[in-house]
Amino acid sequence: MSLWTSLEPASATVDPGGSTRVQLRLRNTGDVVDEYRFEPVGPIAPWTTVEPQTLRLYPGTTGSVELTFAPPRTPDAAAGPNPYAVRITPTEHPEATTVPEGNLTITPFTEVRAELVPHTVKGRFRGRPRLAVDNLGNTRLTASVSGSDNGDQLSYDIHPSNVQIEPGRAAFVKTTLRPRRIIWFGPKEQRPYTLNVLRSGANPVAVEGTYLQRGFLPRWLATFFGVFMALAITFVMLWIAYKPPVNSGATEKSVEAGATLAPSPSVSVTPPPPPTGAATTPAADGQASGGGAGGGGGGATATVTAKPPQDTAATAVRRLAKDDPSGRHICYRAFVTGRGWQKPVCDGTMAGTTGQEAPIKALNIAVTGTGGSAANAFVHNPQSTDGRGKWEPQWTAIIADGENNYIGGSKKDDPYMSGFAINIGSGQVCQVAHVSDSGWGTQGCAKPRPAYIFGGTLDNSHWLEAVKFTV
């Protein structure tokens, strides 16, 4: 048994998000009728389809199949040459497998996303926001960061001012804002500013934020000083205008020895009675009593019952931190379609459901011992043209431990989640996700920022059903 093959062309080029085709020709040079099965192999096999998948040839005849390459517009489609191969297995002689090889060049593309964390910072002498820069392209990103504002009201200390980010990674840039003029008294002032991510040969990515500058002294203290000065000036003016008379005792008749001055009568002030129907508060026990309504004269006591606080991921992780102050924990809960928020679970316990056709719409996450968390939701996109969902416009980042972080949406019209991305400040975070019609995936972990881990699926027709997290 023998087989002749040819790839036409042997080398091809494709843009991420697009597609290209290569023809595979083959001839049965044996003496028996045989059927051949085709299977893409190699790193780009997930983006390769073969039509038809089987081909039957008589001895001495030639046939062809079409290879279609469609790499996604994501960091996974690495720019540059990528080898590929197709395994051809004959039905009659499966041991005589043939693997023709070719080369596919994926063109580079750049996509940058930047976000301020937090968007608004407050301070009297400085503000310290952080800029998260994500490289969503398939080539290394080299950029510089600079700041500007109207009127040159702020100075900027940016570290690092130049970043290099690998595809699919993120970098955090620390920024210190200092006002050029101190507000001693008066209300807060908003100072809008812009951080620009500059790349060679490309338009800058501008991220706008607000620095809320407070006065050096509190407003109430300035008011107190103003009132005090007004009263002091008023007292001095009255003292000057009114001079008490001074009598000399030289011409007055002397009093007899042993005579005493009679004491002046004391002045008694009686407080006015309370208004009719008003309650009085005895000083002995501090409890107020009220008169009865109508003619019965009976008293009534109103009891107000406080609504218990909601049990969130933050309240759950704080309880763990109280019992284990030096430990690392992560707690989380899911908003399930048709059921609402579940109770929080922690450290590898499942949140969500499996096999019940109930997508997750939102996640609430809190950590302790990790330096906070940042996350983003990948959600269903009704306007999708490529069969994939979309990322939410911004990451949500919580720098402090023990605080709630929310991704996705719990409103009626909010889309369900297909996947998510998450990272933490120190140590590593691991996740396992359950996707509709696919079951549980394999566990994935990420090192501290700027690295992050993705869980779920990019397929717009499937949804996230359950998750497990550990730190």
mmCIF file of N, CA, C and O in Angstrom, residues 257-290:
data_model
loop_
_atom_site.group_PDB
_atom_site.id
_atom_site.type_symbol
_atom_site.label_atom_id
_atom_site.label_comp_id
_atom_site.label_asym_id
_atom_site.label_seq_id
_atom_site.Cartn_x
_atom_site.Cartn_y
_atom_site.Cartn_z
ATOM 1 N N ALA A 257 -19.159 99.648 112.833
ATOM 2 C CA ALA A 257 -18.354 98.445 113.003
ATOM 3 C C ALA A 257 -19.249 97.288 113.350
ATOM 4 O O ALA A 257 -20.166 97.412 114.149
ATOM 5 N N GLY A 258 -18.946 96.157 112.822
ATOM 6 C CA GLY A 258 -19.710 94.927 113.085
ATOM 7 C C GLY A 258 -20.944 94.807 112.241
ATOM 8 O O GLY A 258 -21.661 93.818 112.356
ATOM 9 N N ALA A 259 -21.263 95.869 111.442
ATOM 10 C CA ALA A 259 -22.442 95.764 110.575
ATOM 11 C C ALA A 259 -22.126 94.851 109.404
ATOM 12 O O ALA A 259 -21.017 94.836 108.890
ATOM 13 N N THR A 260 -23.117 94.114 108.947
ATOM 14 C CA THR A 260 -22.944 93.187 107.818
ATOM 15 C C THR A 260 -23.955 93.487 106.740
ATOM 16 O O THR A 260 -25.035 94.042 107.007
ATOM 17 N N LEU A 261 -23.593 93.114 105.547
ATOM 18 C CA LEU A 261 -24.511 93.294 104.415
ATOM 19 C C LEU A 261 -25.535 92.171 104.434
ATOM 20 O O LEU A 261 -25.190 91.000 104.621
ATOM 21 N N ALA A 262 -26.781 92.515 104.230
ATOM 22 C CA ALA A 262 -27.818 91.484 104.150
ATOM 23 C C ALA A 262 -27.698 90.731 102.837
ATOM 24 O O ALA A 262 -27.428 91.319 101.804
ATOM 25 N N PRO A 263 -27.871 89.434 102.906
ATOM 26 C CA PRO A 263 -27.766 88.678 101.654
ATOM 27 C C PRO A 263 -28.886 89.036 100.711
ATOM 28 O O PRO A 263 -30.013 89.296 101.123
ATOM 29 N N SER A 264 -28.562 89.049 99.417
ATOM 30 C CA SER A 264 -29.583 89.358 98.398
ATOM 31 C C SER A 264 -30.507 88.177 98.236
ATOM 32 O O SER A 264 -30.093 87.029 98.373
ATOM 33 N N PRO A 265 -31.752 88.434 97.960
ATOM 34 C CA PRO A 265 -32.709 87.322 97.798
ATOM 35 C C PRO A 265 -32.341 86.488 96.578
ATOM 36 O O PRO A 265 -31.926 86.991 95.554
ATOM 37 N N SER A 266 -32.486 85.162 96.784
ATOM 38 C CA SER A 266 -32.155 84.262 95.664
ATOM 39 C C SER A 266 -33.226 84.349 94.599
ATOM 40 O O SER A 266 -34.377 84.636 94.874
ATOM 41 N N VAL A 267 -32.837 84.070 93.369
ATOM 42 C CA VAL A 267 -33.745 84.095 92.208
ATOM 43 C C VAL A 267 -34.108 82.674 91.849
ATOM 44 O O VAL A 267 -33.228 81.834 91.639
ATOM 45 N N SER A 268 -35.353 82.353 91.762
ATOM 46 C CA SER A 268 -35.818 81.008 91.419
ATOM 47 C C SER A 268 -36.390 81.025 90.020
ATOM 48 O O SER A 268 -37.274 81.823 89.710
ATOM 49 N N VAL A 269 -35.876 80.138 89.157
ATOM 50 C CA VAL A 269 -36.350 80.025 87.766
ATOM 51 C C VAL A 269 -37.059 78.695 87.621
ATOM 52 O O VAL A 269 -36.468 77.639 87.833
ATOM 53 N N THR A 270 -38.305 78.707 87.220
ATOM 54 C CA THR A 270 -39.099 77.486 87.041
ATOM 55 C C THR A 270 -39.223 77.188 85.552
ATOM 56 O O THR A 270 -39.656 78.053 84.792
ATOM 57 N N PRO A 271 -38.851 75.998 85.150
ATOM 58 C CA PRO A 271 -38.953 75.686 83.714
ATOM 59 C C PRO A 271 -40.403 75.623 83.278
ATOM 60 O O PRO A 271 -41.277 75.240 84.057
ATOM 61 N N PRO A 272 -40.706 76.002 82.040
ATOM 62 C CA PRO A 272 -42.093 75.928 81.548
ATOM 63 C C PRO A 272 -42.530 74.480 81.430
ATOM 64 O O PRO A 272 -41.718 73.581 81.263
ATOM 65 N N PRO A 273 -43.802 74.205 81.530
ATOM 66 C CA PRO A 273 -44.293 72.825 81.397
ATOM 67 C C PRO A 273 -44.137 72.335 79.968
ATOM 68 O O PRO A 273 -44.112 73.123 79.030
ATOM 69 N N PRO A 274 -44.028 71.016 79.815
ATOM 70 C CA PRO A 274 -43.931 70.485 78.445
ATOM 71 C C PRO A 274 -45.221 70.698 77.704
ATOM 72 O O PRO A 274 -46.287 70.815 78.324
ATOM 73 N N PRO A 275 -45.203 70.753 76.350
ATOM 74 C CA PRO A 275 -46.450 70.894 75.581
ATOM 75 C C PRO A 275 -47.375 69.728 75.842
ATOM 76 O O PRO A 275 -46.950 68.645 76.218
ATOM 77 N N THR A 276 -48.651 69.960 75.623
ATOM 78 C CA THR A 276 -49.665 68.926 75.872
ATOM 79 C C THR A 276 -49.389 67.695 75.015
ATOM 80 O O THR A 276 -49.206 67.790 73.799
ATOM 81 N N GLY A 277 -49.390 66.533 75.650
ATOM 82 C CA GLY A 277 -49.181 65.279 74.936
ATOM 83 C C GLY A 277 -47.746 64.913 74.726
ATOM 84 O O GLY A 277 -47.444 63.877 74.162
ATOM 85 N N ALA A 278 -46.772 65.725 75.166
ATOM 86 C CA ALA A 278 -45.362 65.430 74.930
ATOM 87 C C ALA A 278 -44.902 64.368 75.895
ATOM 88 O O ALA A 278 -45.369 64.260 77.010
ATOM 89 N N ALA A 279 -43.920 63.570 75.489
ATOM 90 C CA ALA A 279 -43.353 62.517 76.333
ATOM 91 C C ALA A 279 -42.260 63.100 77.193
ATOM 92 O O ALA A 279 -41.575 64.037 76.816
ATOM 93 N N THR A 280 -42.067 62.528 78.366
ATOM 94 C CA THR A 280 -40.990 62.934 79.264
ATOM 95 C C THR A 280 -40.046 61.788 79.445
ATOM 96 O O THR A 280 -40.441 60.622 79.350
ATOM 97 N N THR A 281 -38.803 62.094 79.718
ATOM 98 C CA THR A 281 -37.768 61.064 79.862
ATOM 99 C C THR A 281 -37.207 61.126 81.260
ATOM 100 O O THR A 281 -36.456 62.040 81.597
ATOM 101 N N PRO A 282 -37.574 60.199 82.165
ATOM 102 C CA PRO A 282 -37.020 60.227 83.528
ATOM 103 C C PRO A 282 -35.531 60.041 83.498
ATOM 104 O O PRO A 282 -34.999 59.269 82.702
ATOM 105 N N ALA A 283 -34.826 60.748 84.390
ATOM 106 C CA ALA A 283 -33.366 60.643 84.426
ATOM 107 C C ALA A 283 -32.904 59.376 85.081
ATOM 108 O O ALA A 283 -31.764 58.978 84.946
ATOM 109 N N ALA A 284 -33.821 58.693 85.839
ATOM 110 C CA ALA A 284 -33.389 57.520 86.596
ATOM 111 C C ALA A 284 -33.066 56.362 85.687
ATOM 112 O O ALA A 284 -32.052 55.709 85.828
ATOM 113 N N ASP A 285 -33.930 56.034 84.716
ATOM 114 C CA ASP A 285 -33.707 54.850 83.898
ATOM 115 C C ASP A 285 -33.561 55.165 82.428
ATOM 116 O O ASP A 285 -33.264 54.290 81.631
ATOM 117 N N GLY A 286 -33.785 56.401 82.009
ATOM 118 C CA GLY A 286 -33.552 56.800 80.635
ATOM 119 C C GLY A 286 -34.578 56.289 79.656
ATOM 120 O O GLY A 286 -34.377 56.365 78.459
ATOM 121 N N GLN A 287 -35.733 55.756 80.078
ATOM 122 C CA GLN A 287 -36.724 55.224 79.175
ATOM 123 C C GLN A 287 -37.841 56.232 79.011
ATOM 124 O O GLN A 287 -38.298 56.820 79.969
ATOM 125 N N ALA A 288 -38.320 56.400 77.773
ATOM 126 C CA ALA A 288 -39.391 57.342 77.481
ATOM 127 C C ALA A 288 -40.730 56.655 77.597
ATOM 128 O O ALA A 288 -40.891 55.502 77.239
ATOM 129 N N SER A 289 -41.722 57.410 78.183
ATOM 130 C CA SER A 289 -43.076 56.870 78.290
ATOM 131 C C SER A 289 -44.017 57.808 77.583
ATOM 132 O O SER A 289 -43.896 59.018 77.695
ATOM 133 N N GLY A 290 -45.010 57.309 76.882
ATOM 134 C CA GLY A 290 -45.929 58.132 76.115
ATOM 135 C C GLY A 290 -47.336 57.997 76.613
ATOM 136 O O GLY A 290 -47.743 56.944 77.105
#
